[in-house]
Amino acid sequence: MANLRDIKARIDSVKSTMQVTRTMEMISTAKIRRALERAQQAEPYKDAITRMLSHVASASSGSQDPLLIKHTVERRVLFVLIASDRGMAGGFNIQPQRMVQREIEELEAKGIECELITAGRRPTEYFTFRGRKPVLSIEGNSSEPTMDDADRIASYIIQGYRTGSLDRVVIYYSHARNRVDQELVNEQILPVTSEDLIMVNQPREPEAITEIDNTIPTVYAFDPSASEVLGYLMPAYIRTIVFHALLDSAAAEHGARRRAMQSATDNAQEVITALSRTYNRERQGSITTELTEIIAGASALEDK
């Protein structure tokens, strides 16, 4: 009977865990729709400000904003890693962390210094434990990012690149393709390449490519000058890129946690089924043994 008690305790423990995973799955399912909507609503603004930057940069002949100038020598690279505050989301945190760590090690092997900004408690703890403290860490808002979080990150990027202490800025985050699938994305924020500005003006749909030849170039008049407008536009562009990445990562986090908790719930159900079968076999064997002993005892009494 002691064995039966152990199996029953194990079943109760797994059931309790399954209730937690099912609850977390339901919470993530409820949150992912709103998170996806926020990311999708920010996408047109990101495209619009990038397109606007392309027009202003092309009209700004002569002096350029320091944020658009590519540094001739790459001495220091800043990595911005966006992950989550909590775990239990499968490989959502560990994959980008390992990728950034590998990139940093490769650059440092070449003599290039690296700095790190983390958004999320998990990546902060990951790199701090390995002796690499982030120059800036954003915690507590991974599932509900705010514009203030993006402002803090963007301000550090802008100041560092304008003063020349940073030569390149790369951002890593998980993109939510839909409610189920996520993919790891890395984008170069600075310097902004001409290819980035050209691609945003191309039609998105393949069938719309023929419309390029029929597009009439638009001439803009700037007051104040295009260079001065560019000085205001570049910081707004960087903030928009960072904020959209935070929103996209939040949606991906909910999707990854939902899938991980669904898988954990399914696994718990399988364990409960297997333990229940074992419990029933043991119980049946115990009953059979007891019946055998009773019958043997009754037969012994009759013999007397």
Short mmCIF file of N, CA, C and O in Angstrom, two decimals, residues 8 25 40 48 55 71 88 117 147-148 169 175 178 185 204 213 216-217 228 239 245 252 265 292 297:
data_model
loop_
_atom_site.label_atom_id
_atom_site.label_comp_id
_atom_site.label_asym_id
_atom_site.label_seq_id
_atom_site.Cartn_x
_atom_site.Cartn_y
_atom_site.Cartn_z
N LYS A 8 -0.16 7.85 -5.75
CA LYS A 8 -1.26 8.80 -5.60
C LYS A 8 -0.73 10.20 -5.30
O LYS A 8 -1.23 11.21 -5.86
N GLU A 25 -1.18 29.30 -19.55
CA GLU A 25 -1.51 29.22 -20.98
C GLU A 25 -2.72 30.10 -21.31
O GLU A 25 -2.73 30.82 -22.31
N GLN A 40 1.22 45.52 -34.47
CA GLN A 40 0.73 45.77 -35.82
C GLN A 40 0.34 47.23 -36.02
O GLN A 40 0.52 47.79 -37.11
N ALA A 48 6.31 54.62 -42.06
CA ALA A 48 6.12 56.01 -42.49
C ALA A 48 7.32 56.87 -42.11
O ALA A 48 7.80 57.68 -42.92
N HIS A 55 13.25 60.41 -47.69
CA HIS A 55 13.04 61.60 -48.49
C HIS A 55 13.87 62.78 -47.98
O HIS A 55 14.50 63.52 -48.77
N HIS A 71 31.05 55.45 -39.53
CA HIS A 71 32.40 55.63 -39.01
C HIS A 71 33.38 54.76 -39.80
O HIS A 71 33.09 53.59 -40.10
N MET A 88 9.84 30.32 -18.26
CA MET A 88 8.73 29.43 -18.63
C MET A 88 8.17 29.80 -20.00
O MET A 88 6.96 29.85 -20.22
N ILE A 117 23.09 46.49 -23.93
CA ILE A 117 21.87 46.98 -23.28
C ILE A 117 20.88 45.84 -23.28
O ILE A 117 20.65 45.19 -24.31
N MET A 147 6.74 53.72 -23.91
CA MET A 147 7.59 54.61 -24.70
C MET A 147 8.76 55.12 -23.88
O MET A 147 9.82 55.43 -24.42
N ASP A 148 8.59 55.21 -22.57
CA ASP A 148 9.70 55.64 -21.70
C ASP A 148 10.86 54.66 -21.78
O ASP A 148 12.03 55.07 -21.75
N VAL A 169 25.44 49.96 -33.94
CA VAL A 169 24.42 49.55 -32.97
C VAL A 169 23.55 48.49 -33.63
O VAL A 169 23.01 48.70 -34.72
N HIS A 175 10.60 38.29 -33.23
CA HIS A 175 9.48 38.82 -34.00
C HIS A 175 8.31 37.84 -33.95
O HIS A 175 8.48 36.65 -34.17
N ASN A 178 2.96 35.38 -35.89
CA ASN A 178 1.53 35.21 -35.62
C ASN A 178 1.38 34.78 -34.17
O ASN A 178 2.32 34.94 -33.38
N VAL A 185 15.23 37.99 -34.72
CA VAL A 185 15.57 39.03 -35.68
C VAL A 185 16.74 39.85 -35.14
O VAL A 185 16.79 40.14 -33.94
N ARG A 204 5.57 46.49 -51.36
CA ARG A 204 5.69 45.28 -50.57
C ARG A 204 5.24 44.05 -51.35
O ARG A 204 5.80 42.98 -51.23
N ASP A 213 7.95 52.03 -61.98
CA ASP A 213 8.27 52.86 -63.15
C ASP A 213 7.25 53.97 -63.36
O ASP A 213 7.56 54.99 -63.98
N ILE A 216 5.71 58.97 -59.91
CA ILE A 216 6.25 60.30 -60.21
C ILE A 216 7.03 60.79 -58.99
O ILE A 216 6.48 60.83 -57.88
N PRO A 217 8.29 61.16 -59.13
CA PRO A 217 9.08 61.64 -58.00
C PRO A 217 8.43 62.88 -57.37
O PRO A 217 7.93 63.76 -58.06
N GLU A 228 18.20 70.57 -40.94
CA GLU A 228 17.67 70.81 -39.60
C GLU A 228 16.50 69.88 -39.30
O GLU A 228 16.37 69.37 -38.18
N ARG A 239 13.93 56.08 -31.89
CA ARG A 239 12.97 55.75 -30.83
C ARG A 239 11.86 54.85 -31.38
O ARG A 239 11.41 53.91 -30.70
N ALA A 245 10.38 47.33 -31.71
CA ALA A 245 11.03 46.07 -31.34
C ALA A 245 10.55 45.60 -29.97
O ALA A 245 10.34 44.40 -29.75
N ALA A 252 5.72 38.34 -29.09
CA ALA A 252 6.41 37.05 -29.25
C ALA A 252 6.55 36.33 -27.92
O ALA A 252 6.46 35.10 -27.85
N THR A 265 1.35 21.41 -20.33
CA THR A 265 0.05 20.86 -19.91
C THR A 265 -0.20 19.51 -20.57
O THR A 265 -0.67 18.57 -19.91
N THR A 292 -6.26 -13.62 -2.42
CA THR A 292 -5.55 -14.90 -2.36
C THR A 292 -5.26 -15.28 -0.91
O THR A 292 -5.41 -16.45 -0.50
N GLY A 297 -6.44 -18.50 3.78
CA GLY A 297 -6.76 -18.59 5.21
C GLY A 297 -8.03 -19.37 5.45
O GLY A 297 -8.12 -20.19 6.40
#
